[in-house]
Coordinates of C-alpha atoms and ligand atoms in Angstrom, one line a residue:
X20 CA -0.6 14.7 27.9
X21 CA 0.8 16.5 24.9
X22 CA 1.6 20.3 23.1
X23 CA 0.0 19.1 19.7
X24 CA -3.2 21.4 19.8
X25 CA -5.8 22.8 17.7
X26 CA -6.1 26.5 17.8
X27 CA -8.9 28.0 15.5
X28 CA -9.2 24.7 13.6
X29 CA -5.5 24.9 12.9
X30 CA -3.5 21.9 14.7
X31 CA -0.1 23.3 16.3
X32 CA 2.6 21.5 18.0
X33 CA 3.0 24.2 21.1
X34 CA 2.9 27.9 19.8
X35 CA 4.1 26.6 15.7
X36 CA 1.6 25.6 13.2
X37 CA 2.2 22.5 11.5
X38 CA 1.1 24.3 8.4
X39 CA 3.8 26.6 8.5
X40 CA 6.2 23.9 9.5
X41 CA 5.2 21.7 6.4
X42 CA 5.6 24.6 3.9
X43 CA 8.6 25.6 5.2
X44 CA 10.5 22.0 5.8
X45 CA 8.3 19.7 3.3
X46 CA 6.7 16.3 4.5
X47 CA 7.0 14.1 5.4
X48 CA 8.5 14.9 8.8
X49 CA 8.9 14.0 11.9
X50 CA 7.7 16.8 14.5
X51 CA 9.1 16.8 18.1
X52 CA 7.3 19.1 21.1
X53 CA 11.0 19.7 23.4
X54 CA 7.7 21.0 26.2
X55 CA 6.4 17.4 26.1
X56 CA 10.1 15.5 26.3
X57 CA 10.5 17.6 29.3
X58 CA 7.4 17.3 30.7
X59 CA 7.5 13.7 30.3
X60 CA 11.1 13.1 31.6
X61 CA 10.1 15.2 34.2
X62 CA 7.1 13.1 35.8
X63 CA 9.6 10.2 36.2
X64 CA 12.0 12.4 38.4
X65 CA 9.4 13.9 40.5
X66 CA 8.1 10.9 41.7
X67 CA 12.3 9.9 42.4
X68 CA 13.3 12.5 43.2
X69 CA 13.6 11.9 47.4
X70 CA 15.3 8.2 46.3
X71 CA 18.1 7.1 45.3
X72 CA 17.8 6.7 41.0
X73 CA 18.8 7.3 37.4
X74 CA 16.0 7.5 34.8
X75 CA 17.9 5.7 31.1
X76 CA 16.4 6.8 28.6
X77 CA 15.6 3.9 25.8
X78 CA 17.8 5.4 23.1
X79 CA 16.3 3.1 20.4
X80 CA 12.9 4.5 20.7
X81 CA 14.5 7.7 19.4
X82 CA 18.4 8.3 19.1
X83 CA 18.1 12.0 17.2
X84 CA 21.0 13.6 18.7
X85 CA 18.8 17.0 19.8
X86 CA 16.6 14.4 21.7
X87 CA 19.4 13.4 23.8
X88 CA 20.9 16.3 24.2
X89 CA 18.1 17.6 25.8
X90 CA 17.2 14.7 27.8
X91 CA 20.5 14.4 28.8
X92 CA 20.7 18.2 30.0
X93 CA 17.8 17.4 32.2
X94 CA 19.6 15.1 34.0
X95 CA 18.8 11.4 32.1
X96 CA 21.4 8.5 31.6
X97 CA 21.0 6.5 28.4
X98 CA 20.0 2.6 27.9
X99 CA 21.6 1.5 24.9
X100 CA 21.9 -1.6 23.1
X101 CA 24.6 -1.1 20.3
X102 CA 27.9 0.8 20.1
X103 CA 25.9 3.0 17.3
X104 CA 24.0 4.3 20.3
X105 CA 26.9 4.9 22.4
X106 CA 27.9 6.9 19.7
X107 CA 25.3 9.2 19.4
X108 CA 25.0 9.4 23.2
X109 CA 28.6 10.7 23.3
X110 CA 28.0 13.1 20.3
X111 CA 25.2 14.7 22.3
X112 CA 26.6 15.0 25.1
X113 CA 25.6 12.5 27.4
X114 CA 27.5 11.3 30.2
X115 CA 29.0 7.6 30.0
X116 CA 29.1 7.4 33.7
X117 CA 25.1 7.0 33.6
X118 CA 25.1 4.7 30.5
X119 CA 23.5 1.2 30.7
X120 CA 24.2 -1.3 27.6
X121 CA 21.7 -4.1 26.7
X122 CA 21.4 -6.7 24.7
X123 CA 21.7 -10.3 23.9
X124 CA 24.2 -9.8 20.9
X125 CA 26.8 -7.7 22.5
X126 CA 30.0 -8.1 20.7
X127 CA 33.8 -8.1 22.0
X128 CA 34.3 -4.4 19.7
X129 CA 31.1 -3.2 21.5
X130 CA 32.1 -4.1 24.4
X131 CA 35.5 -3.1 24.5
X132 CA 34.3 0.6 22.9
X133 CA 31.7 1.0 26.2
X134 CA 35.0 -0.1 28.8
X135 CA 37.3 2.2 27.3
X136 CA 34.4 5.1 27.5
X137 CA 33.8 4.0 31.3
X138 CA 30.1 3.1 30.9
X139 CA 28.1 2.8 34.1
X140 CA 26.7 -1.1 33.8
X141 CA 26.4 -3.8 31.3
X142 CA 23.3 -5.8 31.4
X143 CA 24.6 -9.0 30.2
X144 CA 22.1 -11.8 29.0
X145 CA 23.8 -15.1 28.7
X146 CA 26.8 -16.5 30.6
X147 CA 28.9 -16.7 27.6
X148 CA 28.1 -12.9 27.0
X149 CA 29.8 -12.9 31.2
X150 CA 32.9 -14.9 30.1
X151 CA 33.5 -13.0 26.6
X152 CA 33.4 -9.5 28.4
X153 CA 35.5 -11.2 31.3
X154 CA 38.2 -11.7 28.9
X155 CA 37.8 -8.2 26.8
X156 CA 37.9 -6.6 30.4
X157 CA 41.1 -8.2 31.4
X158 CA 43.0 -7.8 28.3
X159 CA 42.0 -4.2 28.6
X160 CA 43.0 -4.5 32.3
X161 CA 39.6 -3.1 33.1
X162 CA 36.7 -3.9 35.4
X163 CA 33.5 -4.6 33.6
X164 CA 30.3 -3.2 35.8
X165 CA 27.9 -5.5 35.2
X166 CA 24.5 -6.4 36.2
X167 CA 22.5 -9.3 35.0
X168 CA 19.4 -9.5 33.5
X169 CA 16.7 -12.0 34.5
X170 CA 14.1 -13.2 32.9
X171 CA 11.3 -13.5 35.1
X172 CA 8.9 -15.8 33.1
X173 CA 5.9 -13.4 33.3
X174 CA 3.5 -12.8 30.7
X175 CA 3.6 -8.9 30.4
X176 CA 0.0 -9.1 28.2
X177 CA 0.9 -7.3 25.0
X178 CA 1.8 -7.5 21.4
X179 CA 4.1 -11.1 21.0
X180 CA 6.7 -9.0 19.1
X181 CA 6.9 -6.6 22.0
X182 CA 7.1 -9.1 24.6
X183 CA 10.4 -9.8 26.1
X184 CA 10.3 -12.0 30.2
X185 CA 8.7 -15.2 29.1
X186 CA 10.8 -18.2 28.9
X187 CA 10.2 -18.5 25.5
X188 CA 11.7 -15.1 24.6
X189 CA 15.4 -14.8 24.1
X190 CA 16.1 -12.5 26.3
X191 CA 17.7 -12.7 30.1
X192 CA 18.4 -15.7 32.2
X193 CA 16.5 -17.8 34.1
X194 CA 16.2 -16.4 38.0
X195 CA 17.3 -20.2 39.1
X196 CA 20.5 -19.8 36.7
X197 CA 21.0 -15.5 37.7
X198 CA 21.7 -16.8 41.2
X199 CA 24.0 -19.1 40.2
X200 CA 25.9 -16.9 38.0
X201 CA 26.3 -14.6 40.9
X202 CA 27.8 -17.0 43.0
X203 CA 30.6 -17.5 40.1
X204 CA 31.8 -14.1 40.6
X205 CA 35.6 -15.1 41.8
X206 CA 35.7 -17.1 38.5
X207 CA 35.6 -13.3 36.8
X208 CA 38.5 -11.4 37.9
X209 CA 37.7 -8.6 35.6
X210 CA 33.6 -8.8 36.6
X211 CA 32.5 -6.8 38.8
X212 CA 28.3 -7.5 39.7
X213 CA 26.9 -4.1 40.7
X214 CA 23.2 -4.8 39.7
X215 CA 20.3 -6.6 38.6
X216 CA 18.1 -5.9 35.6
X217 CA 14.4 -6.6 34.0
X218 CA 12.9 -5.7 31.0
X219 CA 9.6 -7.9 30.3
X220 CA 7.8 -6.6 27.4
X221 CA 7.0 -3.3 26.3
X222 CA 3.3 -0.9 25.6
X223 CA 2.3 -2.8 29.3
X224 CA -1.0 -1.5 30.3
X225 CA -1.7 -2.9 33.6
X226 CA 1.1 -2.5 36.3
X227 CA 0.7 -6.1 37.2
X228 CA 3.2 -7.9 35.1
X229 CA 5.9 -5.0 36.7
X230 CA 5.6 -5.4 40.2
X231 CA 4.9 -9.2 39.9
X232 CA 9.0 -8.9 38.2
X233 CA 10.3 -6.6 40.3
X234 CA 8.6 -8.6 43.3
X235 CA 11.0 -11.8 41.8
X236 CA 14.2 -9.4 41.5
X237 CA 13.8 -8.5 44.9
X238 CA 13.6 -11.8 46.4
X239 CA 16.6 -12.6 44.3
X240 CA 18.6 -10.0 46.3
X241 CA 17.6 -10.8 49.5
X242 CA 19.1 -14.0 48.5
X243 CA 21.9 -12.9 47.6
X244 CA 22.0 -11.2 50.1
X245 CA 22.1 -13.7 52.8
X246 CA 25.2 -14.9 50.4
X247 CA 27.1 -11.9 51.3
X248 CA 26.8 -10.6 47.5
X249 CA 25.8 -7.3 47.8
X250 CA 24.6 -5.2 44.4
X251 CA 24.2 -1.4 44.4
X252 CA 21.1 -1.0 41.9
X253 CA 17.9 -2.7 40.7
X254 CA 16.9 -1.9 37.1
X255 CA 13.2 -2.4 36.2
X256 CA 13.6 -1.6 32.7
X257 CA 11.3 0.1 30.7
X258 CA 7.9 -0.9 28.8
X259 CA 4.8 1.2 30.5
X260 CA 2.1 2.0 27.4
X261 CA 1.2 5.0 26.4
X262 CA -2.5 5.8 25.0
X263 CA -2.3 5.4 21.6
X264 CA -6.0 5.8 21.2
X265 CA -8.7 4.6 24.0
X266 CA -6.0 2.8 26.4
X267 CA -5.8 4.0 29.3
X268 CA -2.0 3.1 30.9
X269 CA -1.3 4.4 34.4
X270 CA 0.9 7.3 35.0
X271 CA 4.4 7.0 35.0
X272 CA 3.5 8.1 38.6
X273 CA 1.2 5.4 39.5
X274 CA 3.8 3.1 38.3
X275 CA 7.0 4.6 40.2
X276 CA 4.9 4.8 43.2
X277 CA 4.0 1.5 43.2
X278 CA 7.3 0.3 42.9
X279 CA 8.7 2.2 45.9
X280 CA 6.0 0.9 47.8
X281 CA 7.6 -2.5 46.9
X282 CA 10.7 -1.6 47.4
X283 CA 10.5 0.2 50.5
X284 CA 12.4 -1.8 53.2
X285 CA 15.2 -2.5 50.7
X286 CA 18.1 0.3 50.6
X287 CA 19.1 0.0 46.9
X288 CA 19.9 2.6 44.1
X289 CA 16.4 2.4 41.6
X290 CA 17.1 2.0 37.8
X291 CA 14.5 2.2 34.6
X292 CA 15.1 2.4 31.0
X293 CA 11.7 4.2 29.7
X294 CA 11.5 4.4 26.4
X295 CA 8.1 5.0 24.6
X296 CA 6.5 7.1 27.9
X297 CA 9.1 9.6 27.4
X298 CA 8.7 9.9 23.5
X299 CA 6.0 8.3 22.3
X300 CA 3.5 11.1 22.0
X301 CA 6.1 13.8 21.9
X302 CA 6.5 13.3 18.3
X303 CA 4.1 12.9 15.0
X304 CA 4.9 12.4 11.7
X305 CA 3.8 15.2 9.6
X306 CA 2.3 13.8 6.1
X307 CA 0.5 15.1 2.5
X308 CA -2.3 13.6 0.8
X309 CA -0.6 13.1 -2.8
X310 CA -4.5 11.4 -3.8
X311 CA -7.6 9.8 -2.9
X312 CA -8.8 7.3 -4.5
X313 CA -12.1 5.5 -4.6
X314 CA -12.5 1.6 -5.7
X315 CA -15.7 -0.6 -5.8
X316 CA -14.8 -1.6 -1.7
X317 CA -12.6 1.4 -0.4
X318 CA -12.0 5.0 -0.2
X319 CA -7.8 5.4 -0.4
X320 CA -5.7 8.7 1.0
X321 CA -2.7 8.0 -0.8
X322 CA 0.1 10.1 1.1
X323 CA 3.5 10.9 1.0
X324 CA 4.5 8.9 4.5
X325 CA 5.0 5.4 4.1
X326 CA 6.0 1.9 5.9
X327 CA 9.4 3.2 5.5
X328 CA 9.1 6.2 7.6
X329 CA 6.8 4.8 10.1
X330 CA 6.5 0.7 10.1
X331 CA 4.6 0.2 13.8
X332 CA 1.1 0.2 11.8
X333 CA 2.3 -2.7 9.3
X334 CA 4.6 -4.8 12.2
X335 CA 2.3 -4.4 15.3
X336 CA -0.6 -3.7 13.6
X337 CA -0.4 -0.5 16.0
X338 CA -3.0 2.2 16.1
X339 CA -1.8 5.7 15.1
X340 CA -4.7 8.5 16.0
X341 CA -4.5 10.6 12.6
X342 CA -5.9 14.2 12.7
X343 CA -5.9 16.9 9.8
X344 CA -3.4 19.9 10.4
X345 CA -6.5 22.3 9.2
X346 CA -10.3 21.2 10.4
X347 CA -12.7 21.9 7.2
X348 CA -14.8 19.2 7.2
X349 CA -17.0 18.0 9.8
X350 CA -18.7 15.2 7.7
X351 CA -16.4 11.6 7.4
X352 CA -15.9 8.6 5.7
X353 CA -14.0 5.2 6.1
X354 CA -10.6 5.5 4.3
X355 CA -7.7 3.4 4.4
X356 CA -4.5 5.9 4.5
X357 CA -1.9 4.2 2.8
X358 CA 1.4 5.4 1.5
X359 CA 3.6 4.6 -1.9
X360 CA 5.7 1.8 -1.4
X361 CA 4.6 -1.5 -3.8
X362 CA 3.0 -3.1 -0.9
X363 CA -0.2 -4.0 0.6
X364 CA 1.3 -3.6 3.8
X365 CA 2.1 -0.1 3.0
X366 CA -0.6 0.9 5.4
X367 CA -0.7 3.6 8.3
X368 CA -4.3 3.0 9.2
X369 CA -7.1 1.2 7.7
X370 CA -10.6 1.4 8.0
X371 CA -10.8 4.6 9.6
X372 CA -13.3 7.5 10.0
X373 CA -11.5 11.1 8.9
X374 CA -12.7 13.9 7.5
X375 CA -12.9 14.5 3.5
X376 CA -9.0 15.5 3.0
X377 CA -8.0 16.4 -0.6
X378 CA -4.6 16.8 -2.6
X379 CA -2.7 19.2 -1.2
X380 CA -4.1 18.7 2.8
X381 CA -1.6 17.9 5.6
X382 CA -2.0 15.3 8.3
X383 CA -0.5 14.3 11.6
X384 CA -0.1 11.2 12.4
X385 CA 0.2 11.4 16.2
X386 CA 1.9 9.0 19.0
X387 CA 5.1 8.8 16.5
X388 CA 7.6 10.2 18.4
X389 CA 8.9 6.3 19.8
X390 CA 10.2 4.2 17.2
X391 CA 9.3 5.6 14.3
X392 CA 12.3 7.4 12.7
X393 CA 14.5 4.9 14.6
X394 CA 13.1 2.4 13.0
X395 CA 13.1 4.3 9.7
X396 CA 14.3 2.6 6.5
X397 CA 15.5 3.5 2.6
X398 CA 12.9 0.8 1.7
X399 CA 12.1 2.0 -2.2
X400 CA 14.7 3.8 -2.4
X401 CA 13.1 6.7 -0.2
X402 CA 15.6 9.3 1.3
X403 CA 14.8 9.2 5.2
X404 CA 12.7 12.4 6.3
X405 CA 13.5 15.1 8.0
X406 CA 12.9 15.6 12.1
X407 CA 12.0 19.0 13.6
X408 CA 12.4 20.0 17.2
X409 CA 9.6 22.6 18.3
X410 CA 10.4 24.9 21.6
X411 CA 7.7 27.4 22.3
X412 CA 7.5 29.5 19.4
X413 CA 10.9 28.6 17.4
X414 CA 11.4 25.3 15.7
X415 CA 14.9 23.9 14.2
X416 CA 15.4 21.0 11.6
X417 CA 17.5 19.0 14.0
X418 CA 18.3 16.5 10.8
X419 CA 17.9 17.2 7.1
X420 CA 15.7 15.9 5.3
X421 CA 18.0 12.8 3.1
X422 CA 19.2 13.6 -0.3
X423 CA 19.2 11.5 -2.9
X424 CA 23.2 11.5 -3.0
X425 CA 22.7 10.3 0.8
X426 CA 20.9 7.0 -0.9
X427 CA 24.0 5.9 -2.6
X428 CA 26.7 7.1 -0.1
X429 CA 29.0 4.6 0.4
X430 CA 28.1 2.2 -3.0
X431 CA 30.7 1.7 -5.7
X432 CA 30.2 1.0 -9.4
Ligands
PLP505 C1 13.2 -1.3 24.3 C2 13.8 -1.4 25.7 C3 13.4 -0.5 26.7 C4 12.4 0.6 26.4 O1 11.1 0.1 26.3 P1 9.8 1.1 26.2 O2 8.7 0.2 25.9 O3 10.1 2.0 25.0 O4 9.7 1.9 27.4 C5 14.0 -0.6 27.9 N1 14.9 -1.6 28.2 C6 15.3 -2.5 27.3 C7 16.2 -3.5 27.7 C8 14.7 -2.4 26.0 O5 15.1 -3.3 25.1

């Protein structure tokens, strides 16, 4: 469920036409509905609410600083996986206390930044990740929080690139090898193991996959358990879909539910990092048609978005719904919708029915609010867009549009 609706054939993100937002900002840009973040953040602490629990927001499925601010004023803690994102957590406010840092690749300046800001947990991935933050810890004469993530072997069913618990993937450690680590602990003096962690794959449409992990983590602290190690929290990590066009994923109810129900004889504090579910369709990128173009086997859109600005369609080969901001025509054709960039992956959808657009007509791409800024390049030599945060009937640039002295910031001749 989302704000981006038509009103008299005239496509608005909650009470503000993207029209007006388009002539007013330029495109392309990224539009963000603050009614739907809420909303969305929202359904996960309902469902929690009568539990023990801290919803972490994925920040690298969007890490604009009015996004976190807002997300952290509701209450959320942050995932992150880089000392960049601790940053920008910080800068907007959030609080470090209810900060979790992932990643295989953490290194000893990242870590020691996240101890001296008093994160809440590190989910470490490898024990000689364990043994470097060991020693940054003590020479800091800290205690690292930590909890470790398993990999769970399960197959979580979606695209390879998005897929994260299967042996072959490089992230975690083995459950067999988890249990072993934690039975190391006195050999950390600076370690302290406070949880357990999971993150198997993400745009999951069947629950399945989930419980079948958390249903491994929880055996692994009863274990434990029986070992006399005690941990505080189980994080489930993130990766429930999000209908992109026909899918149909359960609710972030359905899934939390579920989970409890798993959970329910086991007193522990519950953890998840969503990412896309809180984001995903909270934001669309807001395009012009430059031309159209007809050759002897297509019809073209050319517009001013590109793989640079949104690079799912070209990496995942991800569906992006694409509706025009005004409704004119009802009659359609097959067009690919490609942007500028010298490449034939420069593609945002191919082979898809839309109405007749011209030069001059805006589009929406929709579902673009999770990694699509973030994962933003200056590929061509393209300034980065600008992002707009909607509220009712106001809107604000939250960042500028980039300049063209922003391209060579930072280069010398
Ligand atoms: C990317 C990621 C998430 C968020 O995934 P979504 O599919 O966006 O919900 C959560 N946890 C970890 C460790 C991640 O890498």
């Amino acid at each position: 469920m989302h704000y981006f609706i038509y009103k008299n054939n005239k496509l608005f993100c909650e009470d503000v036409a993207l029209e007006t937002i388009a002539k007013k900002v330029g495109t392309p840009t990224y539009v963000y509905s603050q009614a739907t973040l809420t909303r969305h953040f929202k359904a996960y602490e309902d469902v929690l609410k009568n539990h023990d629990h801290l919803v972490c927001f994925s920040v690298k499925a969007n890490s604009n600083l009015s996004v976190l601010k807002l997300l952290s004023k509701l209450g959320a803690g942050f995932d992150i996986v880089s000392q960049g994102e601790l940053y920008r957590v910080l800068k907007a406010g959030g609080n470090p206390q209810k900060v979790v840092f992932s990643g295989v690749g953490k290194t000893q300046e990242e870590m020691a930044y996240a101890l001296q800001k008093n994160i809440l947990c590190f989910n470490v991935e490898s024990d000689q990740e364990l043994a470097l933050l060991n020693l940054v810890a003590r020479k800091l004469k800290k205690k690292a929080p930590v909890s470790i993530r398993v990999n769970p072997d399960i197959d979580p069913k979606t695209h390879p690139y998005i897929s994260t618990g299967l042996k072959e993937n490089k992230f975690g450690i083995p459950i067999k090898e988890a249990l072993a680590l934690y039975q190391r602990a006195s050999e950390f003096s600076a370690i302290q193991f406070i949880g357990i962690d999971c993150h198997i794959g993400s745009q999951m449409l069947s629950l399945e996959p989930i419980l079948e992990s958390v249903r491994e983590l929880k055996k692994v602290i009863l274990d434990l358990k029986q070992k006399g190690i005690h941990i505080r929290h189980l994080n489930i990590g993130g990766g429930l879909g999000i209908p992109y066009s026909k899918e149909v994923p359960p609710s972030p109810q359905e899934y939390l539910k579920d989970v409890l129900q798993e959970l329910k004889d086991l007193k522990i504090k519950l953890l998840c990092e969503p990412g896309r579910t809180i984001v995903g369709n909270a934001g669309i990128l807001l395009t012009k048609v430059l031309y159209t173009k007809k050759t002897t086997s297509k019809n073209f859109i050319i517009v001013d978005a590109a793989m640079n600005d949104l690079i799912r369609p070209t990496l995942y080969d991800a569906h992006h719904e694409i509706w025009p901001v005004e409704k004119r025509s009802l009659a359609s054709i097959s067009v690919d919708v490609v942007g500028p960039i010298c490449e034939s992956g420069d593609f945002l959808a191919k082979e898809r029915e839309l109405p007749h657009s011209h030069a001059g007509d805006f589009l929406a791409i929709l579902s673009a609010g999770a990694y699509g800024f973030s994962m933003s390049s200056n590929y061509n030599s393209r300034p980065r867009v600008a992002e707009v945060l909607v509220n009712g009937k106001s809107f604000k640039v939250c960042r500028k549009r980039e300049t063209l002295n922003d391209l060579i910031r930072g280069e010398n001749l």
